[in-house]
Short mmCIF file of C-alpha atoms and ligand atoms in Angstrom, two decimals:
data_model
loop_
_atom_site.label_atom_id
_atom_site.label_comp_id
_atom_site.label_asym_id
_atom_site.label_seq_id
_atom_site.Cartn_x
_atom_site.Cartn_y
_atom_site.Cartn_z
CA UNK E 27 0.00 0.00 0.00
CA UNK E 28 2.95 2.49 1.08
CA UNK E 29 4.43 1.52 -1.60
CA UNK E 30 1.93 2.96 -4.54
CA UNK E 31 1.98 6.41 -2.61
CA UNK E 32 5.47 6.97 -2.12
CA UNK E 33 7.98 8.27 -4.76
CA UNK E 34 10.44 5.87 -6.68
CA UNK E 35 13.50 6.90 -4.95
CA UNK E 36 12.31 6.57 -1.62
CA UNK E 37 10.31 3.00 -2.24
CA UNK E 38 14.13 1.74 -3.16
CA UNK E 39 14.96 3.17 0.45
CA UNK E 40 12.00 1.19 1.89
CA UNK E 41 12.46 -2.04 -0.29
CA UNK E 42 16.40 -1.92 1.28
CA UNK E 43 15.21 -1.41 5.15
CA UNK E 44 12.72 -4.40 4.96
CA UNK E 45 15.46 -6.66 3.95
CA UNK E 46 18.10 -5.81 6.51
CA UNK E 47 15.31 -6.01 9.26
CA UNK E 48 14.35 -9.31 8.33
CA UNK E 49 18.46 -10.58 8.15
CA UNK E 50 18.69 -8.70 11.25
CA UNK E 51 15.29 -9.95 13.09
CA UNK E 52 15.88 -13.80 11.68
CA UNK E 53 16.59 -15.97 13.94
CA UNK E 54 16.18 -20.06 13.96
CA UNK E 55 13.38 -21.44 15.24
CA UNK E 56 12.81 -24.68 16.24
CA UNK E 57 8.59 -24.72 18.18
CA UNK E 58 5.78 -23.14 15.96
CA UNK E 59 2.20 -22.99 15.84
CA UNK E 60 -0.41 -25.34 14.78
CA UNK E 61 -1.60 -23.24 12.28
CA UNK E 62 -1.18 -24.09 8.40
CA UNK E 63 1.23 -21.83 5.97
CA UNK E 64 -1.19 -21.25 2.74
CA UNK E 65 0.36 -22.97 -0.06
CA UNK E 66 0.55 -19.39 -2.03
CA UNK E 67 3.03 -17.95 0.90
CA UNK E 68 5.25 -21.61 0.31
CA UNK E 69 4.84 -21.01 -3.29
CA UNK E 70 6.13 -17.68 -2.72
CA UNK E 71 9.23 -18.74 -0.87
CA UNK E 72 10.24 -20.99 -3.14
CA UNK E 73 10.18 -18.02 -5.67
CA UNK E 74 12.37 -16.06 -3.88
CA UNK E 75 14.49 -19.00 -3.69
CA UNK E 76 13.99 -19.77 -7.99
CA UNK E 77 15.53 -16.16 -7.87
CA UNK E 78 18.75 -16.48 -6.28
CA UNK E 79 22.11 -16.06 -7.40
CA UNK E 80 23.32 -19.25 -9.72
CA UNK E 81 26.93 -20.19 -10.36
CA UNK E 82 26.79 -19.28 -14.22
CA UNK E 83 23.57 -19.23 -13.90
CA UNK E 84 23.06 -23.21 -14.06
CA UNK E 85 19.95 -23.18 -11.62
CA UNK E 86 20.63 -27.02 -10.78
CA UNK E 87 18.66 -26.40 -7.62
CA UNK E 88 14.99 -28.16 -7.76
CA UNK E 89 12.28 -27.69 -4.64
CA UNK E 90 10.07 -30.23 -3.02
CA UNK E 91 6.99 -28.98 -0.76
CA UNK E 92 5.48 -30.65 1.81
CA UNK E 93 2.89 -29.49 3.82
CA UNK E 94 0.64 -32.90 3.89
CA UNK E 95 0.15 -33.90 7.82
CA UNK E 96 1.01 -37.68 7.31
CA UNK E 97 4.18 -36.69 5.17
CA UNK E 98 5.23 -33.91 7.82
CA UNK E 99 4.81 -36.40 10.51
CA UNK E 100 7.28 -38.94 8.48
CA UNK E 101 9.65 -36.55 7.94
CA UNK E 102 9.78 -35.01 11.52
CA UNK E 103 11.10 -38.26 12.48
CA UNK E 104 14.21 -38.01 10.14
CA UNK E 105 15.28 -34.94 11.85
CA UNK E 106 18.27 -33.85 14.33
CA UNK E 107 17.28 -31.22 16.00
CA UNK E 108 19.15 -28.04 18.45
CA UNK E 109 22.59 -30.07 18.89
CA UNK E 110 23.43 -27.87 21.69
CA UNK E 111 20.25 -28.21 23.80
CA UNK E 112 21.22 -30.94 26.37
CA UNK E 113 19.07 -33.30 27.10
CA UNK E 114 18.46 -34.19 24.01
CA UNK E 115 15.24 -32.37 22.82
CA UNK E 116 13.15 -31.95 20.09
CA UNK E 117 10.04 -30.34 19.38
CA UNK E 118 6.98 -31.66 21.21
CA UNK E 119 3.97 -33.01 19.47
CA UNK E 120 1.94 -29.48 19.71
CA UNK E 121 4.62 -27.90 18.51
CA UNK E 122 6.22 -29.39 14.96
CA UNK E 123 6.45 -27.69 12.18
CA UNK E 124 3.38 -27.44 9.74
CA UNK E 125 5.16 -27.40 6.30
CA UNK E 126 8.97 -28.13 4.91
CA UNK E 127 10.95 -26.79 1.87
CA UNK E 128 13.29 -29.69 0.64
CA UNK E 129 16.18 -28.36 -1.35
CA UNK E 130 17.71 -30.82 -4.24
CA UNK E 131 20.37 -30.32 -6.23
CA UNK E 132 20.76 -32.01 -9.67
CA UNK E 133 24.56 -32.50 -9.23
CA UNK E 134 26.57 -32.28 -5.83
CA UNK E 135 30.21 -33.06 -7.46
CA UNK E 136 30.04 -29.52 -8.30
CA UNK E 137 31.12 -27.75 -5.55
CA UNK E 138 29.45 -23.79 -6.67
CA UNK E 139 26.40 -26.22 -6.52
CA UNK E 140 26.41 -26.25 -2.59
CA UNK E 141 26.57 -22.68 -2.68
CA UNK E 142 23.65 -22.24 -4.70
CA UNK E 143 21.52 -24.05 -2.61
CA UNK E 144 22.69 -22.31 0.12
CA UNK E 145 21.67 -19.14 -1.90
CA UNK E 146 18.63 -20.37 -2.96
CA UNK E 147 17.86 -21.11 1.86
CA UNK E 148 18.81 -18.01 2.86
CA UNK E 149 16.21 -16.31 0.51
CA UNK E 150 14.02 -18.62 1.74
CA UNK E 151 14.43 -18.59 5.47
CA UNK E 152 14.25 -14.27 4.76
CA UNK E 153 11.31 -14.46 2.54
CA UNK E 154 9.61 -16.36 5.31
CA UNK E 155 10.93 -13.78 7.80
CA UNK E 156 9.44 -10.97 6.26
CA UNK E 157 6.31 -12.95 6.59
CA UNK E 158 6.41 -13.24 10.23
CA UNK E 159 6.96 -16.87 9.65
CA UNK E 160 9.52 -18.87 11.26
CA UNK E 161 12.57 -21.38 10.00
CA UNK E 162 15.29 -23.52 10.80
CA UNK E 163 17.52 -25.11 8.21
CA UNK E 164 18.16 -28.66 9.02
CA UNK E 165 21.12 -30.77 7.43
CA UNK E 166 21.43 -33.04 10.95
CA UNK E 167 18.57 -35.43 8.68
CA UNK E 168 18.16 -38.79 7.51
CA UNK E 169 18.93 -38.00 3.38
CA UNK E 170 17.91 -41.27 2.02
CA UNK E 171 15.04 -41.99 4.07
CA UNK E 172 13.72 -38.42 3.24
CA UNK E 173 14.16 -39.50 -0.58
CA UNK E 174 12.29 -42.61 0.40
CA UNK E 175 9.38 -40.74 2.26
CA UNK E 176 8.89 -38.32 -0.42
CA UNK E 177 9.63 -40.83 -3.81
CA UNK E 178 12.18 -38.61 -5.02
CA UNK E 179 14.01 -39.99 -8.26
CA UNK E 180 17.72 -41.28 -7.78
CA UNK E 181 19.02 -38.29 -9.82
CA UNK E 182 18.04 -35.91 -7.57
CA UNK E 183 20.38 -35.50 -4.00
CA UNK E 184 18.76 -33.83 -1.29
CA UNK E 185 20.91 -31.05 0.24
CA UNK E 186 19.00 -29.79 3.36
CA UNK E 187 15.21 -29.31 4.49
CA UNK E 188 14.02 -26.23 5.94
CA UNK E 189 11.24 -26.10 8.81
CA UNK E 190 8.32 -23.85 8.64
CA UNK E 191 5.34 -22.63 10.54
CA UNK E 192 4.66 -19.24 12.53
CA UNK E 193 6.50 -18.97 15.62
CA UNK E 194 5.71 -20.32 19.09
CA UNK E 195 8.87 -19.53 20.53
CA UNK E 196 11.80 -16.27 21.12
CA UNK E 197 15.08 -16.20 20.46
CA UNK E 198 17.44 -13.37 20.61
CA UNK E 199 21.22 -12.89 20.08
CA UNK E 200 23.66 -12.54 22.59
CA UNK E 201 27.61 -10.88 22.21
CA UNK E 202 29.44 -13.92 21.77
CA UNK E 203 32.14 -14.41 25.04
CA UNK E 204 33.77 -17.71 24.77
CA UNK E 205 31.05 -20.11 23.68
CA UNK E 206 28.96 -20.52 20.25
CA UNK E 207 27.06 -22.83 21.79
CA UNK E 208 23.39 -21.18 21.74
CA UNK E 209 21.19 -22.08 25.09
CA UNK E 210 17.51 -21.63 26.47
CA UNK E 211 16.81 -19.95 30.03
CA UNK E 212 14.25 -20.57 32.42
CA UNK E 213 11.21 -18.99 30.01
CA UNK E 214 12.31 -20.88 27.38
CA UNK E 215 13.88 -18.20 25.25
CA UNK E 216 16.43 -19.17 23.10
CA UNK E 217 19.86 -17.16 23.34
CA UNK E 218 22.07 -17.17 20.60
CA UNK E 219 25.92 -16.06 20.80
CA UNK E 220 26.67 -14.06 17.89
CA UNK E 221 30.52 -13.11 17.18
CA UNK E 222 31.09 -9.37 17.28
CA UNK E 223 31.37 -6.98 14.19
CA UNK E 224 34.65 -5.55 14.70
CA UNK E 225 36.11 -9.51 15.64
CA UNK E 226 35.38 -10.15 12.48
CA UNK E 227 35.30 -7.07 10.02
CA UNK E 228 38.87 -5.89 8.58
CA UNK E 229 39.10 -2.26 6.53
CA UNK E 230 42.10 -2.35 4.67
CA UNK E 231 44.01 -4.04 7.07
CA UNK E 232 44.78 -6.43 9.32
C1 FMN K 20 23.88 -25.31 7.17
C2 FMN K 20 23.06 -25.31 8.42
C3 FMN K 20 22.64 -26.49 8.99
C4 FMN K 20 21.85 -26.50 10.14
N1 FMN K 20 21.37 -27.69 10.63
C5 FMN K 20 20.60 -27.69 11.73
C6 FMN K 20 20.05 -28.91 12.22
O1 FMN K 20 20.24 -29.97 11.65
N2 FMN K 20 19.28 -28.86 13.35
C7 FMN K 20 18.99 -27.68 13.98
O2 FMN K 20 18.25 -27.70 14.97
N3 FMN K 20 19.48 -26.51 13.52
C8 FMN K 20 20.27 -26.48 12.42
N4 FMN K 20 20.76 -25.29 11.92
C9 FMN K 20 20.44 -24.02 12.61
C10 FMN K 20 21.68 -23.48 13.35
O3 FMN K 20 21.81 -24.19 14.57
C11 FMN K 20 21.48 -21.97 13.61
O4 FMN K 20 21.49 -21.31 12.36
C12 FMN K 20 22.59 -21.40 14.49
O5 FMN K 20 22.50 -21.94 15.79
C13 FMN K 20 22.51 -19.88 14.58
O6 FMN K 20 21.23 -19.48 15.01
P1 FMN K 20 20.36 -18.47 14.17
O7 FMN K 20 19.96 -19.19 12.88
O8 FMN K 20 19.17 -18.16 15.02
O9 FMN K 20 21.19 -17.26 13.86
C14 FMN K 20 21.52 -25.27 10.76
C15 FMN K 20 21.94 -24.06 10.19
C16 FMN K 20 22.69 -24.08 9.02
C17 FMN K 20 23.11 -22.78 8.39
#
């Protein structure tokens, strides 16, 4: 709506602030509501995700939605979920996510392949951001039985799944101090340890 009323220059301006707030207001999350994604928003992620940056351009990246309950269920169970969280946990029943994106790629001895898909989940996981809906990107997960749940052809590797659904859970970052190891506190909020900028930033120099 803004949009039609404002002038071109400034709509760029908006267009750019949306973006970094949703790379800045991302965060994974792992506990979501019970409340279906309409197949038009998945449809629309995996637009943003047909759109991404491809190593010459190849576009070897294919996408496989699932947002049936019997075939979520199945695939739930092929998942590794918050390494860090100890005891094990994973997401209880009330909880799981309503709909996955399964990324393929066509040919993973190409290396710039990788990096496409990885292209191809970040717009994802930020398209889905901007729609107040909540990810995770999951590569702790069963490959082959995922192929076998979901009758995928033998050409076609699977590279990583990403979880969906709106969010029934917080998580925030922290200044990283001598740990990367994210944790949840007594409310259940999820802390993340991010690195500093200047740690990692170099201008011209060393
Ligand atoms: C390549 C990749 C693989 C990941 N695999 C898993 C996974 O299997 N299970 C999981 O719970 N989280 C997984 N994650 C989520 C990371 O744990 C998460 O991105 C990290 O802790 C930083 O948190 P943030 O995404 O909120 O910034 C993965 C993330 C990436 C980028």
């Amino acid at each position: 709506m803004i949009i039609y009323l404002l002038s071109l220059p400034f709509l760029v301006f908006v267009v750019n602030v949306d973006v970094y707030d949703a790379i800045l207001s991302r965060r994974s999350i792992r506990r979501f509501q019970q409340k279906p994604i309409s197949i038009d928003l998945l449809k629309k992620f995996v637009n943003a995700a047909r759109l991404a940056p491809s190593a010459a351009n190849l576009q070897p990246i294919e996408y496989f939605i699932v947002d049936d309950k019997n075939l979520c269920a199945e695939i739930f169970e092929t998942i590794g979920w918050a390494g860090y969280i100890k005891p094990k946990w994973t997401p209880p029943v009330n909880e799981r996510p309503v709909a996955y994106i399964v990324i393929l790629n066509k040919d993973t001895s190409k290396d710039w392949n990788i990096r496409d898909a990885s292209l191809s989940t970040e717009n994802i996981v930020l398209a889905a951001e901007a729609e107040g809906i909540g990810s995770c990107i999951l590569l702790n997960i069963d490959k082959e039985k995922i192929k076998e749940i979901l009758k995928i052809p033998d050409d076609l590797y699977v590279d990583s799944i990403i979880a969906l659904g709106f969010k029934a859970e917080e998580s925030v970052v922290e200044d990283y101090v001598d740990s990367v190891k994210y944790w949840r506190d007594e409310k259940q909020v999820l802390h993340v340890p991010k690195k500093k900028l200047a740690d990692l930033m170099h201008i011209n120099e060393f």
